[in-house]
Amino acid sequence: MEKIVSLCKRRGFVYPGSEIYGGLANTWDYGPLGVELKNNLKKHWWKTFVQSRDDIFGLDGGILMNPKIWESSGHVKSFIDTLVECKSCHKRFRVDFLEGKKACPECGGKFTEPKKFVPMFKTFIGPAEDSSAIAYLRPETAQAIFVNFKNIIDSFHPKIPFGIAQIGKAFRNEITLGNFIFRSLEFELMEIEYFIHEKDWKKYFGEWQKLMENWIISLGVRKENLRWRSHGKDELSHYSKRTEDLEYNFPFGGFKELYGLAYRTDFDLKNHSKFSGQDLNYQDLETGKNFFPHVVEPAMGVERSLLPILLDAYREEKDKGSVRVILSLNPKIAPYKVAVFPLLANKAELVKKAKEIYESLKLNFNVVWDDRGNIGKRYYAQDEIGTPWCVTVDFKTLEDKTVTIRDRDTMKQERLGVDKLQDFFQTRLDK
Ligand code: GAP
């Protein structure tokens, strides 16, 4: 874990938030490589779950919504955490994270009585900071989907089962244990509300379990580090009849929630119908029946996904007396797809040819240029940030228009015609 945190900082994946002012606990900034990784992950998710399917529609709802939405959804009343404070060191802990411990895990001090609080951030719309101006930063993207349910039905007339998907920021006033990016105050959610007939909920719940698990495994997370865990009755969210967490075996404290899958029944549509006065029933055109569809909800965190991906991609290998660090990221999400080098930085003809290749690959892929140090060092630097392929332009290139392609995982090198490079990378990225 320390190695990942240090690599993330050093190579520009993740920086501590507000660092030059001493930081702000549980906030993180994503550097040039982190933003690429996150964007690639979201793009891949969108392609898999929205664009490749005919039954899922995309949405981008607002962060700020009418506060009545959070009353109708039950969040104002029931989205509650319980915390205690250590009387000696004044650290605060969420009771459900203490796993039954009766004394402060930091200093052994006694706890105050448990206190309940709503972890939604509040703000004010307009200049007056009174209760009528309160707005909440959304703690989940799901509600934008429920309140736009009728709009999407009216525009697209989907047949059940169908889903609505959204990726966006969510905010929670978390009491956290500071495990790097595992739990932060703001994060991005990738959520789908999948609308179904009530009788089919178990079937779709099972299908989504497989889809969620396969998706993260396809990004290199090892199956043996994953497991499903059912929420007990006292743990279920106010809207859920069944929740299963897909857990990952994190290096801090073992298995913890990676993703959540909830059977939200018709709770949300029913409540929004009741409190908004709008009819959010779905009309089945074949039977003519009106009803509130039930919902199965896969909810996946963007940043939460990054940790297992980085942890399971990280390898160290002995290589001719030194240690090679490799991030074996799936090429689809790797920040850079290709690095281009001239063999020697002081040979103008090599630099010119390499620049030409670099510029032409850049039209289709995120490509990086490197001409510092020797080739071995450049390979190592790219391995450490997960670049799947390096292209080297040498004197042979000037004679026969071929380059060397070196593979990150196998270190194998092959010669390929410059005119075949686009196809070579595209075929591998499409796999
Ligand atoms: N709409 C359902 C929902 O929000 P959740 O289990 O509370 O469910 C879904 O959150 C996912 O969001 C989690 O499985 C996790 O991946 C991510 N997540 C939740 N809180 C987070 C936090 N404070 N920081 C980072 N990721 C978080």
PDB file of C-alpha atoms in Angstrom, residues 1-11 13 37 180 219-222 225 248 251 305-318 323-330 333 380-386 408-409:
ATOM      1  CA  MET A   1       0.000   0.000   0.000  1.00  0.00           C
ATOM      2  CA  GLU A   2       2.810   2.453   0.891  1.00  0.00           C
ATOM      3  CA  LYS A   3       4.438   1.684  -2.446  1.00  0.00           C
ATOM      4  CA  ILE A   4       1.236   2.465  -4.319  1.00  0.00           C
ATOM      5  CA  VAL A   5       0.682   5.716  -2.399  1.00  0.00           C
ATOM      6  CA  SER A   6       4.252   6.793  -3.066  1.00  0.00           C
ATOM      7  CA  LEU A   7       4.155   5.836  -6.762  1.00  0.00           C
ATOM      8  CA  CYS A   8       0.842   7.707  -7.154  1.00  0.00           C
ATOM      9  CA  LYS A   9       2.341  10.890  -5.714  1.00  0.00           C
ATOM     10  CA  ARG A  10       5.746  10.648  -7.419  1.00  0.00           C
ATOM     11  CA  ARG A  11       4.473   9.838 -10.906  1.00  0.00           C
ATOM     12  CA  PHE A  13      -1.536   9.941 -10.314  1.00  0.00           C
ATOM     13  CA  LEU A  37      -6.802   6.694 -15.658  1.00  0.00           C
ATOM     14  CA  PHE A 180      -5.758   6.865   1.007  1.00  0.00           C
ATOM     15  CA  LEU A 219      -9.617  -4.726 -15.539  1.00  0.00           C
ATOM     16  CA  GLY A 220      -7.078  -6.990 -13.907  1.00  0.00           C
ATOM     17  CA  VAL A 221      -8.462  -7.400 -10.375  1.00  0.00           C
ATOM     18  CA  ARG A 222      -7.891 -10.964  -9.183  1.00  0.00           C
ATOM     19  CA  ASN A 225      -9.308 -10.992  -3.883  1.00  0.00           C
ATOM     20  CA  TYR A 248     -12.063  -6.582  -2.123  1.00  0.00           C
ATOM     21  CA  PRO A 251      -4.210  -4.375   2.539  1.00  0.00           C
ATOM     22  CA  SER A 305     -12.169   1.020  -8.292  1.00  0.00           C
ATOM     23  CA  LEU A 306      -8.706   2.527  -8.737  1.00  0.00           C
ATOM     24  CA  LEU A 307      -7.249   1.077  -5.551  1.00  0.00           C
ATOM     25  CA  PRO A 308      -7.804  -2.644  -6.347  1.00  0.00           C
ATOM     26  CA  ILE A 309      -6.826  -2.008  -9.973  1.00  0.00           C
ATOM     27  CA  LEU A 310      -3.521  -0.419  -8.921  1.00  0.00           C
ATOM     28  CA  LEU A 311      -2.865  -2.941  -6.137  1.00  0.00           C
ATOM     29  CA  ASP A 312      -3.386  -5.979  -8.366  1.00  0.00           C
ATOM     30  CA  ALA A 313      -1.508  -4.424 -11.288  1.00  0.00           C
ATOM     31  CA  TYR A 314       1.610  -3.630  -9.230  1.00  0.00           C
ATOM     32  CA  ARG A 315       4.541  -6.017  -9.622  1.00  0.00           C
ATOM     33  CA  GLU A 316       8.251  -5.922  -8.905  1.00  0.00           C
ATOM     34  CA  GLU A 317      10.625  -8.092 -10.922  1.00  0.00           C
ATOM     35  CA  LYS A 318      14.353  -8.661 -10.666  1.00  0.00           C
ATOM     36  CA  VAL A 323      14.263  -4.066  -9.753  1.00  0.00           C
ATOM     37  CA  ARG A 324      11.724  -3.424 -12.470  1.00  0.00           C
ATOM     38  CA  VAL A 325       8.387  -2.019 -11.237  1.00  0.00           C
ATOM     39  CA  ILE A 326       5.449  -2.792 -13.503  1.00  0.00           C
ATOM     40  CA  LEU A 327       1.878  -1.588 -13.441  1.00  0.00           C
ATOM     41  CA  SER A 328       0.166  -4.224 -15.585  1.00  0.00           C
ATOM     42  CA  LEU A 329      -2.848  -2.052 -16.322  1.00  0.00           C
ATOM     43  CA  ASN A 330      -5.331  -3.224 -18.926  1.00  0.00           C
ATOM     44  CA  ILE A 333      -7.406   2.163 -19.083  1.00  0.00           C
ATOM     45  CA  TYR A 380      11.524   1.279 -16.720  1.00  0.00           C
ATOM     46  CA  ALA A 381       9.864   4.688 -16.360  1.00  0.00           C
ATOM     47  CA  GLN A 382       7.046   3.630 -18.697  1.00  0.00           C
ATOM     48  CA  ASP A 383       6.602   0.205 -17.040  1.00  0.00           C
ATOM     49  CA  GLU A 384       6.059   1.929 -13.709  1.00  0.00           C
ATOM     50  CA  ILE A 385       3.135   3.984 -15.008  1.00  0.00           C
ATOM     51  CA  GLY A 386       1.606   1.134 -16.997  1.00  0.00           C
ATOM     52  CA  ARG A 408       5.544  -3.929 -21.099  1.00  0.00           C
ATOM     53  CA  ASP A 409       4.502  -7.314 -19.693  1.00  0.00           C
TER      54      ASP A 409
END
